[in-house]
PDB file of N, CA and C in Angstrom:
ATOM      1  N   UNK Z1165       0.849  -1.170   0.000  1.00  0.00           N
ATOM      2  CA  UNK Z1165       0.000   0.000   0.000  1.00  0.00           C
ATOM      3  C   UNK Z1165       0.898   1.237   0.000  1.00  0.00           C
ATOM      4  N   UNK Z1166       0.550   2.223  -0.821  1.00  0.00           N
ATOM      5  CA  UNK Z1166       1.345   3.443  -0.932  1.00  0.00           C
ATOM      6  C   UNK Z1166       0.819   4.547  -0.044  1.00  0.00           C
ATOM      7  N   UNK Z1167       1.076   5.750  -0.481  1.00  0.00           N
ATOM      8  CA  UNK Z1167       0.619   6.923   0.258  1.00  0.00           C
ATOM      9  C   UNK Z1167      -0.895   7.040   0.200  1.00  0.00           C
ATOM     10  N   UNK Z1168      -1.471   7.588   1.259  1.00  0.00           N
ATOM     11  CA  UNK Z1168      -2.904   7.833   1.305  1.00  0.00           C
ATOM     12  C   UNK Z1168      -3.102   9.335   1.181  1.00  0.00           C
ATOM     13  N   UNK Z1169      -3.683   9.807   0.062  1.00  0.00           N
ATOM     14  CA  UNK Z1169      -3.881  11.246  -0.092  1.00  0.00           C
ATOM     15  C   UNK Z1169      -4.994  11.754   0.822  1.00  0.00           C
ATOM     16  N   UNK Z1170      -4.777  12.900   1.429  1.00  0.00           N
ATOM     17  CA  UNK Z1170      -5.761  13.531   2.308  1.00  0.00           C
ATOM     18  C   UNK Z1170      -5.961  14.949   1.812  1.00  0.00           C
ATOM     19  N   UNK Z1171      -7.223  15.381   1.745  1.00  0.00           N
ATOM     20  CA  UNK Z1171      -7.540  16.707   1.256  1.00  0.00           C
ATOM     21  C   UNK Z1171      -8.547  17.346   2.202  1.00  0.00           C
ATOM     22  N   UNK Z1172      -8.373  18.630   2.507  1.00  0.00           N
ATOM     23  CA  UNK Z1172      -9.292  19.371   3.359  1.00  0.00           C
ATOM     24  C   UNK Z1172      -9.709  20.637   2.626  1.00  0.00           C
ATOM     25  N   UNK Z1173     -11.022  20.830   2.464  1.00  0.00           N
ATOM     26  CA  UNK Z1173     -11.547  22.002   1.757  1.00  0.00           C
ATOM     27  C   UNK Z1173     -12.632  22.647   2.614  1.00  0.00           C
ATOM     28  N   UNK Z1174     -12.547  23.952   2.812  1.00  0.00           N
ATOM     29  CA  UNK Z1174     -13.594  24.713   3.510  1.00  0.00           C
ATOM     30  C   UNK Z1174     -14.284  25.589   2.478  1.00  0.00           C
ATOM     31  N   UNK Z1175     -15.607  25.462   2.363  1.00  0.00           N
ATOM     32  CA  UNK Z1175     -16.347  26.243   1.393  1.00  0.00           C
ATOM     33  C   UNK Z1175     -17.598  26.827   2.029  1.00  0.00           C
ATOM     34  N   UNK Z1176     -17.859  28.079   1.776  1.00  0.00           N
ATOM     35  CA  UNK Z1176     -19.077  28.799   2.139  1.00  0.00           C
ATOM     36  C   UNK Z1176     -19.965  28.190   3.191  1.00  0.00           C
ATOM     37  N   UNK Z1177     -21.103  27.657   2.768  1.00  0.00           N
ATOM     38  CA  UNK Z1177     -22.151  27.192   3.676  1.00  0.00           C
ATOM     39  C   UNK Z1177     -21.976  25.758   4.153  1.00  0.00           C
ATOM     40  N   UNK Z1178     -20.945  25.075   3.712  1.00  0.00           N
ATOM     41  CA  UNK Z1178     -20.742  23.679   4.111  1.00  0.00           C
ATOM     42  C   UNK Z1178     -20.223  23.636   5.540  1.00  0.00           C
ATOM     43  N   UNK Z1179     -21.008  23.041   6.442  1.00  0.00           N
ATOM     44  CA  UNK Z1179     -20.625  22.947   7.853  1.00  0.00           C
ATOM     45  C   UNK Z1179     -19.587  21.859   8.045  1.00  0.00           C
ATOM     46  N   UNK Z1180     -19.838  20.707   7.494  1.00  0.00           N
ATOM     47  CA  UNK Z1180     -18.893  19.605   7.619  1.00  0.00           C
ATOM     48  C   UNK Z1180     -19.251  18.489   6.669  1.00  0.00           C
ATOM     49  N   UNK Z1181     -18.354  18.169   5.774  1.00  0.00           N
ATOM     50  CA  UNK Z1181     -18.544  17.042   4.870  1.00  0.00           C
ATOM     51  C   UNK Z1181     -17.256  16.245   4.852  1.00  0.00           C
ATOM     52  N   UNK Z1182     -17.384  14.950   5.103  1.00  0.00           N
ATOM     53  CA  UNK Z1182     -16.223  14.073   5.146  1.00  0.00           C
ATOM     54  C   UNK Z1182     -16.491  12.894   4.219  1.00  0.00           C
ATOM     55  N   UNK Z1183     -15.527  12.579   3.387  1.00  0.00           N
ATOM     56  CA  UNK Z1183     -15.693  11.471   2.448  1.00  0.00           C
ATOM     57  C   UNK Z1183     -14.452  10.597   2.455  1.00  0.00           C
ATOM     58  N   UNK Z1184     -14.694   9.309   2.325  1.00  0.00           N
ATOM     59  CA  UNK Z1184     -13.618   8.329   2.191  1.00  0.00           C
ATOM     60  C   UNK Z1184     -13.837   7.634   0.853  1.00  0.00           C
ATOM     61  N   UNK Z1185     -12.805   7.629   0.022  1.00  0.00           N
ATOM     62  CA  UNK Z1185     -12.884   7.010  -1.298  1.00  0.00           C
ATOM     63  C   UNK Z1185     -11.882   5.859  -1.372  1.00  0.00           C
ATOM     64  N   UNK Z1186     -12.299   4.785  -1.972  1.00  0.00           N
ATOM     65  CA  UNK Z1186     -11.390   3.685  -2.297  1.00  0.00           C
ATOM     66  C   UNK Z1186     -11.637   3.370  -3.761  1.00  0.00           C
ATOM     67  N   UNK Z1187     -10.600   3.518  -4.554  1.00  0.00           N
ATOM     68  CA  UNK Z1187     -10.757   3.347  -5.988  1.00  0.00           C
ATOM     69  C   UNK Z1187      -9.908   2.190  -6.482  1.00  0.00           C
ATOM     70  N   UNK Z1188     -10.536   1.334  -7.250  1.00  0.00           N
ATOM     71  CA  UNK Z1188      -9.844   0.213  -7.866  1.00  0.00           C
ATOM     72  C   UNK Z1188      -9.741   0.417  -9.363  1.00  0.00           C
ATOM     73  N   UNK Z1189      -9.363  -0.629 -10.043  1.00  0.00           N
ATOM     74  CA  UNK Z1189      -9.145  -0.559 -11.478  1.00  0.00           C
ATOM     75  C   UNK Z1189     -10.417  -0.179 -12.234  1.00  0.00           C
ATOM     76  N   UNK Z1190     -11.550  -0.828 -11.914  1.00  0.00           N
ATOM     77  CA  UNK Z1190     -12.796  -0.566 -12.632  1.00  0.00           C
ATOM     78  C   UNK Z1190     -13.973  -0.268 -11.710  1.00  0.00           C
ATOM     79  N   UNK Z1191     -13.689   0.087 -10.465  1.00  0.00           N
ATOM     80  CA  UNK Z1191     -14.775   0.396  -9.546  1.00  0.00           C
ATOM     81  C   UNK Z1191     -14.299   1.317  -8.443  1.00  0.00           C
ATOM     82  N   UNK Z1192     -15.265   1.908  -7.769  1.00  0.00           N
ATOM     83  CA  UNK Z1192     -14.964   2.849  -6.694  1.00  0.00           C
ATOM     84  C   UNK Z1192     -16.040   2.716  -5.626  1.00  0.00           C
ATOM     85  N   UNK Z1193     -15.635   2.866  -4.366  1.00  0.00           N
ATOM     86  CA  UNK Z1193     -16.585   2.904  -3.260  1.00  0.00           C
ATOM     87  C   UNK Z1193     -16.355   4.224  -2.525  1.00  0.00           C
ATOM     88  N   UNK Z1194     -17.450   4.853  -2.069  1.00  0.00           N
ATOM     89  CA  UNK Z1194     -17.355   6.140  -1.403  1.00  0.00           C
ATOM     90  C   UNK Z1194     -18.297   6.141  -0.203  1.00  0.00           C
ATOM     91  N   UNK Z1195     -17.794   6.603   0.930  1.00  0.00           N
ATOM     92  CA  UNK Z1195     -18.583   6.758   2.143  1.00  0.00           C
ATOM     93  C   UNK Z1195     -18.564   8.241   2.494  1.00  0.00           C
ATOM     94  N   UNK Z1196     -19.747   8.855   2.643  1.00  0.00           N
ATOM     95  CA  UNK Z1196     -19.840  10.299   2.884  1.00  0.00           C
ATOM     96  C   UNK Z1196     -20.630  10.581   4.160  1.00  0.00           C
ATOM     97  N   UNK Z1197     -20.144  11.535   4.935  1.00  0.00           N
ATOM     98  CA  UNK Z1197     -20.850  12.055   6.107  1.00  0.00           C
ATOM     99  C   UNK Z1197     -21.023  13.550   5.894  1.00  0.00           C
ATOM    100  N   UNK Z1198     -22.264  14.048   5.990  1.00  0.00           N
ATOM    101  CA  UNK Z1198     -22.538  15.480   5.859  1.00  0.00           C
ATOM    102  C   UNK Z1198     -23.208  15.968   7.132  1.00  0.00           C
ATOM    103  N   UNK Z1199     -22.595  16.939   7.775  1.00  0.00           N
ATOM    104  CA  UNK Z1199     -23.174  17.536   8.976  1.00  0.00           C
ATOM    105  C   UNK Z1199     -24.054  18.709   8.566  1.00  0.00           C
ATOM    106  N   UNK Z1200     -25.258  18.771   9.101  1.00  0.00           N
ATOM    107  CA  UNK Z1200     -26.189  19.852   8.780  1.00  0.00           C
ATOM    108  C   UNK Z1200     -26.023  21.044   9.713  1.00  0.00           C
ATOM    109  N   UNK Z1201     -25.349  20.818  10.843  1.00  0.00           N
ATOM    110  CA  UNK Z1201     -25.058  21.900  11.780  1.00  0.00           C
ATOM    111  C   UNK Z1201     -23.785  21.548  12.536  1.00  0.00           C
ATOM    112  N   UNK Z1202     -23.328  22.462  13.341  1.00  0.00           N
ATOM    113  CA  UNK Z1202     -22.128  22.211  14.151  1.00  0.00           C
ATOM    114  C   UNK Z1202     -22.459  21.506  15.461  1.00  0.00           C
ATOM    115  N   UNK Z1203     -23.732  21.266  15.720  1.00  0.00           N
ATOM    116  CA  UNK Z1203     -24.170  20.652  16.978  1.00  0.00           C
ATOM    117  C   UNK Z1203     -23.501  19.296  17.246  1.00  0.00           C
ATOM    118  N   UNK Z1204     -23.378  18.390  16.265  1.00  0.00           N
ATOM    119  CA  UNK Z1204     -22.724  17.111  16.559  1.00  0.00           C
ATOM    120  C   UNK Z1204     -21.267  17.284  16.995  1.00  0.00           C
ATOM    121  N   UNK Z1205     -20.564  18.254  16.399  1.00  0.00           N
ATOM    122  CA  UNK Z1205     -19.168  18.491  16.766  1.00  0.00           C
ATOM    123  C   UNK Z1205     -19.081  19.063  18.181  1.00  0.00           C
ATOM    124  N   UNK Z1206     -20.004  19.982  18.510  1.00  0.00           N
ATOM    125  CA  UNK Z1206     -20.034  20.569  19.854  1.00  0.00           C
ATOM    126  C   UNK Z1206     -20.362  19.502  20.895  1.00  0.00           C
ATOM    127  N   UNK Z1207     -21.305  18.626  20.588  1.00  0.00           N
ATOM    128  CA  UNK Z1207     -21.678  17.558  21.528  1.00  0.00           C
ATOM    129  C   UNK Z1207     -20.487  16.635  21.778  1.00  0.00           C
ATOM    130  N   UNK Z1208     -19.755  16.303  20.730  1.00  0.00           N
ATOM    131  CA  UNK Z1208     -18.566  15.465  20.890  1.00  0.00           C
ATOM    132  C   UNK Z1208     -17.494  16.143  21.716  1.00  0.00           C
ATOM    133  N   UNK Z1209     -17.309  17.438  21.506  1.00  0.00           N
ATOM    134  CA  UNK Z1209     -16.320  18.186  22.285  1.00  0.00           C
ATOM    135  C   UNK Z1209     -16.704  18.223  23.757  1.00  0.00           C
ATOM    136  N   UNK Z1210     -17.988  18.383  24.049  1.00  0.00           N
ATOM    137  CA  UNK Z1210     -18.439  18.394  25.448  1.00  0.00           C
ATOM    138  C   UNK Z1210     -18.249  17.031  26.109  1.00  0.00           C
ATOM    139  N   UNK Z1211     -18.558  15.956  25.380  1.00  0.00           N
ATOM    140  CA  UNK Z1211     -18.340  14.609  25.936  1.00  0.00           C
ATOM    141  C   UNK Z1211     -16.864  14.364  26.215  1.00  0.00           C
ATOM    142  N   UNK Z1212     -15.999  14.793  25.299  1.00  0.00           N
ATOM    143  CA  UNK Z1212     -14.557  14.626  25.503  1.00  0.00           C
ATOM    144  C   UNK Z1212     -14.085  15.451  26.697  1.00  0.00           C
ATOM    145  N   UNK Z1213     -14.611  16.664  26.862  1.00  0.00           N
ATOM    146  CA  UNK Z1213     -14.229  17.510  28.000  1.00  0.00           C
ATOM    147  C   UNK Z1213     -14.663  16.875  29.315  1.00  0.00           C
ATOM    148  N   UNK Z1214     -15.873  16.320  29.352  1.00  0.00           N
ATOM    149  CA  UNK Z1214     -16.349  15.639  30.563  1.00  0.00           C
ATOM    150  C   UNK Z1214     -15.450  14.445  30.896  1.00  0.00           C
ATOM    151  N   UNK Z1215     -15.014  13.723  29.868  1.00  0.00           N
ATOM    152  CA  UNK Z1215     -14.154  12.557  30.083  1.00  0.00           C
ATOM    153  C   UNK Z1215     -12.798  12.979  30.621  1.00  0.00           C
ATOM    154  N   UNK Z1216     -12.203  14.012  30.014  1.00  0.00           N
ATOM    155  CA  UNK Z1216     -10.830  14.386  30.365  1.00  0.00           C
ATOM    156  C   UNK Z1216     -10.714  14.959  31.779  1.00  0.00           C
ATOM    157  N   UNK Z1217     -11.756  15.629  32.281  1.00  0.00           N
ATOM    158  CA  UNK Z1217     -11.648  16.170  33.644  1.00  0.00           C
ATOM    159  C   UNK Z1217     -11.664  15.063  34.691  1.00  0.00           C
ATOM    160  N   UNK Z1218     -12.180  13.885  34.330  1.00  0.00           N
ATOM    161  CA  UNK Z1218     -12.215  12.755  35.258  1.00  0.00           C
ATOM    162  C   UNK Z1218     -11.014  11.822  35.099  1.00  0.00           C
ATOM    163  N   UNK Z1219     -10.242  11.996  34.032  1.00  0.00           N
ATOM    164  CA  UNK Z1219      -9.133  11.087  33.733  1.00  0.00           C
ATOM    165  C   UNK Z1219      -7.926  11.380  34.620  1.00  0.00           C
ATOM    166  N   UNK Z1220      -7.201  10.339  34.938  1.00  0.00           N
ATOM    167  CA  UNK Z1220      -5.938  10.489  35.669  1.00  0.00           C
ATOM    168  C   UNK Z1220      -4.882  11.002  34.692  1.00  0.00           C
ATOM    169  N   UNK Z1221      -3.846  11.644  35.176  1.00  0.00           N
ATOM    170  CA  UNK Z1221      -2.782  12.109  34.271  1.00  0.00           C
ATOM    171  C   UNK Z1221      -2.215  10.944  33.446  1.00  0.00           C
ATOM    172  N   UNK Z1222      -1.979  11.189  32.175  1.00  0.00           N
ATOM    173  CA  UNK Z1222      -1.443  10.141  31.317  1.00  0.00           C
ATOM    174  C   UNK Z1222      -1.581  10.505  29.857  1.00  0.00           C
ATOM    175  N   UNK Z1223      -1.204   9.579  29.005  1.00  0.00           N
ATOM    176  CA  UNK Z1223      -1.293   9.744  27.564  1.00  0.00           C
ATOM    177  C   UNK Z1223      -2.472   8.918  27.067  1.00  0.00           C
ATOM    178  N   UNK Z1224      -3.407   9.566  26.408  1.00  0.00           N
ATOM    179  CA  UNK Z1224      -4.625   8.913  25.948  1.00  0.00           C
ATOM    180  C   UNK Z1224      -4.845   9.161  24.462  1.00  0.00           C
ATOM    181  N   UNK Z1225      -5.687   8.340  23.856  1.00  0.00           N
ATOM    182  CA  UNK Z1225      -6.090   8.527  22.466  1.00  0.00           C
ATOM    183  C   UNK Z1225      -7.611   8.698  22.436  1.00  0.00           C
ATOM    184  N   UNK Z1226      -8.145   9.000  21.263  1.00  0.00           N
ATOM    185  CA  UNK Z1226      -9.599   9.110  21.130  1.00  0.00           C
ATOM    186  C   UNK Z1226     -10.271   7.760  21.369  1.00  0.00           C
ATOM    187  N   UNK Z1227      -9.551   6.659  21.179  1.00  0.00           N
ATOM    188  CA  UNK Z1227     -10.109   5.346  21.500  1.00  0.00           C
ATOM    189  C   UNK Z1227     -10.429   5.255  22.977  1.00  0.00           C
ATOM    190  N   UNK Z1228      -9.565   5.850  23.824  1.00  0.00           N
ATOM    191  CA  UNK Z1228      -9.829   5.882  25.260  1.00  0.00           C
ATOM    192  C   UNK Z1228     -11.074   6.716  25.561  1.00  0.00           C
ATOM    193  N   UNK Z1229     -11.126   7.898  24.966  1.00  0.00           N
ATOM    194  CA  UNK Z1229     -12.242   8.820  25.202  1.00  0.00           C
ATOM    195  C   UNK Z1229     -13.566   8.189  24.794  1.00  0.00           C
ATOM    196  N   UNK Z1230     -13.571   7.474  23.680  1.00  0.00           N
ATOM    197  CA  UNK Z1230     -14.797   6.876  23.158  1.00  0.00           C
ATOM    198  C   UNK Z1230     -15.087   5.501  23.739  1.00  0.00           C
ATOM    199  N   UNK Z1231     -14.185   5.001  24.613  1.00  0.00           N
ATOM    200  CA  UNK Z1231     -14.391   3.697  25.230  1.00  0.00           C
ATOM    201  C   UNK Z1231     -14.213   2.538  24.271  1.00  0.00           C
ATOM    202  N   UNK Z1232     -13.361   2.712  23.247  1.00  0.00           N
ATOM    203  CA  UNK Z1232     -13.153   1.679  22.235  1.00  0.00           C
ATOM    204  C   UNK Z1232     -11.913   0.847  22.476  1.00  0.00           C
ATOM    205  N   UNK Z1233     -11.118   1.219  23.455  1.00  0.00           N
ATOM    206  CA  UNK Z1233      -9.861   0.513  23.716  1.00  0.00           C
ATOM    207  C   UNK Z1233     -10.123  -0.728  24.565  1.00  0.00           C
ATOM    208  N   UNK Z1234      -9.451  -1.808  24.234  1.00  0.00           N
ATOM    209  CA  UNK Z1234      -9.613  -3.057  24.999  1.00  0.00           C
ATOM    210  C   UNK Z1234      -9.002  -2.946  26.368  1.00  0.00           C
TER     211      UNK Z1234
END
């Protein structure tokens, strides 16, 4: 597997659009998330803030914050 290209574009009224593309020789798959407001991002930031004030000092990842780590 080679380099994975990443692109970030901010345009006018678009609050948040994220897409993942995987392209093969004769086909392509695309997964898109479109946010209609900033509320989901704010809610996530508040949940992360609530988690971090209760955490002991240390090095953590978003997997820890989201409870995804084994």
